Short mmCIF file of C-alpha atoms in Angstrom, two decimals:
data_model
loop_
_atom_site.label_atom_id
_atom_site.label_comp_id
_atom_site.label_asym_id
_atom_site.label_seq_id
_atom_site.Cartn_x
_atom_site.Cartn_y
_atom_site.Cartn_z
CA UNK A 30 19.93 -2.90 -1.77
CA UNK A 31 18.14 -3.23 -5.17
CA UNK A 32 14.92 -2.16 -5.41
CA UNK A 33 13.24 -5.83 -5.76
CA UNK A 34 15.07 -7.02 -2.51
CA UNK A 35 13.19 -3.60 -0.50
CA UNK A 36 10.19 -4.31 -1.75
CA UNK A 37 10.80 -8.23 -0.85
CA UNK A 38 12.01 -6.75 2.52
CA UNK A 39 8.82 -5.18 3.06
CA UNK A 40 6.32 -8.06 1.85
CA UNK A 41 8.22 -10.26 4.25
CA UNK A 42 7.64 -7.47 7.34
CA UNK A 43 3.94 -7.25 6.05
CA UNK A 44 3.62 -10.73 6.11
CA UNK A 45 5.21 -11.21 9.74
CA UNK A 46 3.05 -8.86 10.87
CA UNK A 47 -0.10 -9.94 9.77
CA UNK A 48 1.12 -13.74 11.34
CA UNK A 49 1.62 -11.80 14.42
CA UNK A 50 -1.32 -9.34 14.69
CA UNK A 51 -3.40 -11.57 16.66
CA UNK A 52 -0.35 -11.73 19.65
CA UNK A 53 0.19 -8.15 19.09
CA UNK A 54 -3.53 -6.96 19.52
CA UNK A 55 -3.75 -8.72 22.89
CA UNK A 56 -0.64 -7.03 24.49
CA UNK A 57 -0.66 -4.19 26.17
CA UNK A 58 2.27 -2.27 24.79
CA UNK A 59 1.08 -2.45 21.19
CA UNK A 60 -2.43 -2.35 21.71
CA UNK A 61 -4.47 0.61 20.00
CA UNK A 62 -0.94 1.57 19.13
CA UNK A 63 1.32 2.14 15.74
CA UNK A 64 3.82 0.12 15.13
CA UNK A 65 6.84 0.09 13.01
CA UNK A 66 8.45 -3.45 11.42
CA UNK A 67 12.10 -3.96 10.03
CA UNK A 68 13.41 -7.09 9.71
CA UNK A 69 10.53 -8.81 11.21
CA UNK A 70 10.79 -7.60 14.18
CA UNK A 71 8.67 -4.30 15.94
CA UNK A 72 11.40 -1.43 15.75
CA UNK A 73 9.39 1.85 17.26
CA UNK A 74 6.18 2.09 18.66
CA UNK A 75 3.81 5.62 19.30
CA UNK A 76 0.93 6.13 20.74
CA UNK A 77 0.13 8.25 17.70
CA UNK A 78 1.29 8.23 14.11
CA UNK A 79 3.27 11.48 14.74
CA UNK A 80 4.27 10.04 17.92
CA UNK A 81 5.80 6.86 16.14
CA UNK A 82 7.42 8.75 13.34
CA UNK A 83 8.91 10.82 15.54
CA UNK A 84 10.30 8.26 17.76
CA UNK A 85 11.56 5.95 14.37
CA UNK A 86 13.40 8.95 12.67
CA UNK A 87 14.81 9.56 16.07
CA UNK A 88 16.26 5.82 16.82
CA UNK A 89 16.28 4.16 13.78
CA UNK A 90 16.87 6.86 11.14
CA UNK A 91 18.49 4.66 8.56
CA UNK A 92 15.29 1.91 8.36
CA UNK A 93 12.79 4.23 9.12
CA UNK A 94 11.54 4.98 5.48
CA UNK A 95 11.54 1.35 4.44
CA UNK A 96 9.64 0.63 7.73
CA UNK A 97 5.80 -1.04 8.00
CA UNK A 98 4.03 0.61 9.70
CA UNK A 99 -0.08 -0.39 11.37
CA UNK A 100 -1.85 0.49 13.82
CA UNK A 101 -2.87 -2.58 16.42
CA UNK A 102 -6.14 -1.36 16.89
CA UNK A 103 -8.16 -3.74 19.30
CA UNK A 104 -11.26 -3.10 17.19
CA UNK A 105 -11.67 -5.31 13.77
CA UNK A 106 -10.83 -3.71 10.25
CA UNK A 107 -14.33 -2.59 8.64
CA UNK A 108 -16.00 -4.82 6.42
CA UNK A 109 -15.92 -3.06 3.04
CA UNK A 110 -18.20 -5.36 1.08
CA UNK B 170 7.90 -25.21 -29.32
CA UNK B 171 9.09 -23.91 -25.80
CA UNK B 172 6.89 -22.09 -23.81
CA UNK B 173 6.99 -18.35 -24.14
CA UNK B 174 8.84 -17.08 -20.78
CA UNK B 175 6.74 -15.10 -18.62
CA UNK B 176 6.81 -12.35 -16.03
CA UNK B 177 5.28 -13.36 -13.02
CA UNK B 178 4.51 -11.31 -9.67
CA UNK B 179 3.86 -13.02 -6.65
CA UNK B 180 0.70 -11.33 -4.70
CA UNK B 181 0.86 -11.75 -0.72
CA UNK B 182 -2.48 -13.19 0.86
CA UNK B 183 -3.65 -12.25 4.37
CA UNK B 184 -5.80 -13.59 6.15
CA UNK B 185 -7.67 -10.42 7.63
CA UNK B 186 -9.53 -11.14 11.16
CA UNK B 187 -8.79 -15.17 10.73
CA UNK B 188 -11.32 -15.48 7.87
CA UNK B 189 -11.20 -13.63 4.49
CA UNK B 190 -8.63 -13.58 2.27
CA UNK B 191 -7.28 -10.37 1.07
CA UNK B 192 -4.51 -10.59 -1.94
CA UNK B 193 -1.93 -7.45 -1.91
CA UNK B 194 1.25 -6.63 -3.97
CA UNK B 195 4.13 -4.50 -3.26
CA UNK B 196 5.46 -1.58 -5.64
CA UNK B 197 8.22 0.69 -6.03
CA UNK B 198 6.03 4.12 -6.88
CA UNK B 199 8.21 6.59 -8.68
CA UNK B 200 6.84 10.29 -10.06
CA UNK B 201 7.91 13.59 -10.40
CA UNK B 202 6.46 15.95 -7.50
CA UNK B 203 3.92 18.07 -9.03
CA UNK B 204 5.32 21.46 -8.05
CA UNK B 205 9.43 20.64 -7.35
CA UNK B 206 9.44 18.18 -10.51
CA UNK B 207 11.94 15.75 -7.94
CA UNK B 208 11.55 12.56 -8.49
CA UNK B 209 9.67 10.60 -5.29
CA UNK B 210 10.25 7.33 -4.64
CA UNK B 211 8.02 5.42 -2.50
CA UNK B 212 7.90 1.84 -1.53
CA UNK B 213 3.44 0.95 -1.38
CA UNK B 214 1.43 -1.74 -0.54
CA UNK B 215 -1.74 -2.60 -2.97
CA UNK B 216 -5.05 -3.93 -2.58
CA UNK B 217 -6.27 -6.05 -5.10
CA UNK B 218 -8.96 -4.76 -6.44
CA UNK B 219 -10.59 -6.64 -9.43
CA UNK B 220 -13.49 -4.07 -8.57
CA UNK B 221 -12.10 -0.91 -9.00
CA UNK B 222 -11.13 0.68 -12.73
CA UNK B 223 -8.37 2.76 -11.33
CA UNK B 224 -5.24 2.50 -9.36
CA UNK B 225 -6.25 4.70 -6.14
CA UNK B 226 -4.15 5.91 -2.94
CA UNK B 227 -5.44 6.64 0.54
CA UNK B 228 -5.23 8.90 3.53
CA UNK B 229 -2.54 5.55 4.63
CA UNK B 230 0.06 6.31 2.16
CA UNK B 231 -0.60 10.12 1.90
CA UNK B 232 0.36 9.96 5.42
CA UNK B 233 3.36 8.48 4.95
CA UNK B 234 4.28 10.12 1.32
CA UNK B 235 3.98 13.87 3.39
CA UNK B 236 7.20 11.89 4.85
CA UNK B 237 9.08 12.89 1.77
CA UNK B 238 7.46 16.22 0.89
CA UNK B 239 4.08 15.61 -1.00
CA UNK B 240 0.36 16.78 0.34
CA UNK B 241 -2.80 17.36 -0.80
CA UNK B 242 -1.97 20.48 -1.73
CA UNK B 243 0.60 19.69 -4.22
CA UNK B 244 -1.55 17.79 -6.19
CA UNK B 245 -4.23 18.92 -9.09
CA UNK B 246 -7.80 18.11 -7.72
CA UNK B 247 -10.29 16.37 -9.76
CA UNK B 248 -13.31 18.72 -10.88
CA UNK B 249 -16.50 17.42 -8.64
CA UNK B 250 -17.97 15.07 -11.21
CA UNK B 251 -14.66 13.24 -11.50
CA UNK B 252 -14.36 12.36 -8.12
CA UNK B 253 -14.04 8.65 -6.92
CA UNK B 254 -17.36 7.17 -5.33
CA UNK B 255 -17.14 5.78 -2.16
CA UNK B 256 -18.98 2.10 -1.40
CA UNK B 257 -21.78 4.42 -0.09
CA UNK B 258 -22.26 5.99 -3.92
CA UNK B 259 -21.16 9.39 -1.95
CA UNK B 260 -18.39 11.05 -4.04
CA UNK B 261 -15.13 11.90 -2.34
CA UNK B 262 -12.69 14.60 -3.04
CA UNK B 263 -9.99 13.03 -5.71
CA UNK B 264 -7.06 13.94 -6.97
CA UNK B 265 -4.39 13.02 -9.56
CA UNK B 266 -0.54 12.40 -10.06
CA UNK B 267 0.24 11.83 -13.51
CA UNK B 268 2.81 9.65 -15.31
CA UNK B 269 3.52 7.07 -12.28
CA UNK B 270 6.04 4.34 -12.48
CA UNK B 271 5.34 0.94 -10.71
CA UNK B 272 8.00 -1.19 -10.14
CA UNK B 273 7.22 -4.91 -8.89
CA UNK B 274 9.18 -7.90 -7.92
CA UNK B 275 9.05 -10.87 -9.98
CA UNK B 276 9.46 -14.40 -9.06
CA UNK B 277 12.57 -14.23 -10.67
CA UNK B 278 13.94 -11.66 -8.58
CA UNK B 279 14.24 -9.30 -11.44
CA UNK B 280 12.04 -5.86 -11.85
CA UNK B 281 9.11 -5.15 -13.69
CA UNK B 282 7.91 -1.72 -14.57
CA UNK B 283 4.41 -0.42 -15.46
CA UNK B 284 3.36 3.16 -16.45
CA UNK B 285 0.35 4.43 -15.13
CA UNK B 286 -0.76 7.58 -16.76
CA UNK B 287 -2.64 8.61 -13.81
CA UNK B 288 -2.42 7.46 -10.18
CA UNK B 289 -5.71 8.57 -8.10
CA UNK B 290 -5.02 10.03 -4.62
CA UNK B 291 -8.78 9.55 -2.58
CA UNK B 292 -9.27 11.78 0.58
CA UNK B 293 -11.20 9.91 2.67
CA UNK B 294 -13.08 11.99 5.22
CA UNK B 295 -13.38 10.84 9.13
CA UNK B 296 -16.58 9.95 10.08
CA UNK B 297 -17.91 7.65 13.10
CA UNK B 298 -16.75 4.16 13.22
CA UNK B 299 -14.75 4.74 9.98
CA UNK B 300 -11.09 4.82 10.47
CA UNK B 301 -9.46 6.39 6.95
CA UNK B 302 -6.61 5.40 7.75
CA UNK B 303 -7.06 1.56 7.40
CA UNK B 304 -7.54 1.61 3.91
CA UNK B 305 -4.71 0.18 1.50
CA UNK B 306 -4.04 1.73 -1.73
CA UNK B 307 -5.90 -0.06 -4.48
CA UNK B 308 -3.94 -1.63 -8.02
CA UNK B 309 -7.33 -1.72 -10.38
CA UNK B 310 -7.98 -2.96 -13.34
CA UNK B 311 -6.24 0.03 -15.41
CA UNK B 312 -2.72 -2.25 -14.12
CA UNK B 313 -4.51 -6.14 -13.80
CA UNK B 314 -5.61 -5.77 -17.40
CA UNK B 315 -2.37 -5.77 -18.76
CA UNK B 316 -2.11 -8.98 -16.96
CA UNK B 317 -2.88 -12.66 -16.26
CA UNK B 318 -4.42 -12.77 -12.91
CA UNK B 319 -4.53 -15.94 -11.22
CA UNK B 320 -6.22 -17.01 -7.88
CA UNK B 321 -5.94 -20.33 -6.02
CA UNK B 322 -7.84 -19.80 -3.37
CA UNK B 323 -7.68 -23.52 -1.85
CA UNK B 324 -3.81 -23.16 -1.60
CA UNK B 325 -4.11 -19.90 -0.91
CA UNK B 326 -1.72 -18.27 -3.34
CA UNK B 327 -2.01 -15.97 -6.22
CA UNK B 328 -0.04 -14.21 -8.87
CA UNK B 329 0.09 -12.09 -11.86
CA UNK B 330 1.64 -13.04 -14.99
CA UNK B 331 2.59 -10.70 -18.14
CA UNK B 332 3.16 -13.32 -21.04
CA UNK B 333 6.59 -12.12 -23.43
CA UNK B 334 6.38 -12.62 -26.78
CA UNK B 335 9.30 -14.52 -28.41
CA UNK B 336 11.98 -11.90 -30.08
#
């Protein structure tokens, strides 16, 4: 894969997953969670960030570098400015 | 006369929370390590920051960059009154990769490079209700100036474009 169709890769799993955030945050099993995304679709999920890297190396060793990963936290991001 | 071609990079916009809109870009960061001198590759997610003068990385992507073998205490640290300043004023520890590689995706589909002499790596501290590690890297205007920045915020798109000057 070149490197402009990873980083396309990625923007697209960014981009799911900020359509999706809103579904995510309200269920349980990714709620105040991590989260990894590959192919648009949630691949591994910790209850820590150790926890999920751990779990993605372990299942899904081949995708987990070029994985996104967030955290579905329940509370809003800060307002910066 | 034809019009010059251009490079143009697509920025992704986000809606955080439902309401404001956030622009980001994605890069292919490439340096040597500061002690091994191996080259890292790592795939990063920008900010757009019109506001900030540097290009700046977070406790997010250190996270994920100690992955492939680099922490804070690989990399030179700022002296004091170099340090970034935090939307507080307050001054937080800073440190510095030098001679960075950015690789975007054009429209096109083909790659642009930029060089970025220095690449700021911010340690955020934990405090209360402050979570570090929601913070996206930032690309500042050290990188947009080189560009053509342009924001349609009605159709909710945006892009930046490098103009090429006929050979």
């Amino acid at each position: 894969m070149t490197v402009t169709q990873q980083l396309r890769q990625c923007s697209s799993d960014a981009q799911w997953l900020s359509e999706h955030l809103k579904s995510l945050r309200k269920n349980p099993i990714y709620r105040d969670k991590y989260v990894a995304v590959s192919d648009r679709r949630v691949i591994a999920v910790g209850k820590s960030y150790p926890d999920l890297v751990r779990r993605l190396y372990a299942q899904k060793p081949k995708q987990a570098a070029g994985a996104v990963i967030e955290q579905i936290s329940s509370k809003p991001c800060p307002q910066v400015l | 006369m034809p019009p010059s071609p251009i490079v143009e990079i697509p920025f992704d916009v986000e809606r955080v929370n439902g309401r404001n809109l956030r622009l980001y870009a994605w890069a292919m960061m490439e340096f040597k390590h500061p002690k091994t001198r191996k080259m890292l590759k790592y795939k990063i997610k920008f900010q757009i920051d019109t506001g900030a003068d540097s290009t700046t990385v977070f406790n997010r992507d250190m996270r994920r960059l100690e992955e492939i073998g680099l922490s804070y205490e690989h990399v030179p640290e700022l002296p004091p009154n170099e340090w970034s300043a935090g939307v507080l004023g307050e001054r937080l520890p800073t440190y510095v990769v030098e001679d960075v590689t950015l690789t975007f995706s054009a429209v096109d589909g083909k790659a642009h490079s930029e060089n970025l002499q220095k690449l700021r790596i911010v340690d955020i501290p934990q405090r209360e209700n402050n979570d570090p590690y929601q913070c996206h890297a930032l690309l500042g205007m050290v990188v947009l100036e080189r560009f053509v920045v342009v924001f349609d915020g009605p159709s909710a798109s945006a892009s930046m474009m490098l103009p090429i000057s006929p050979s």
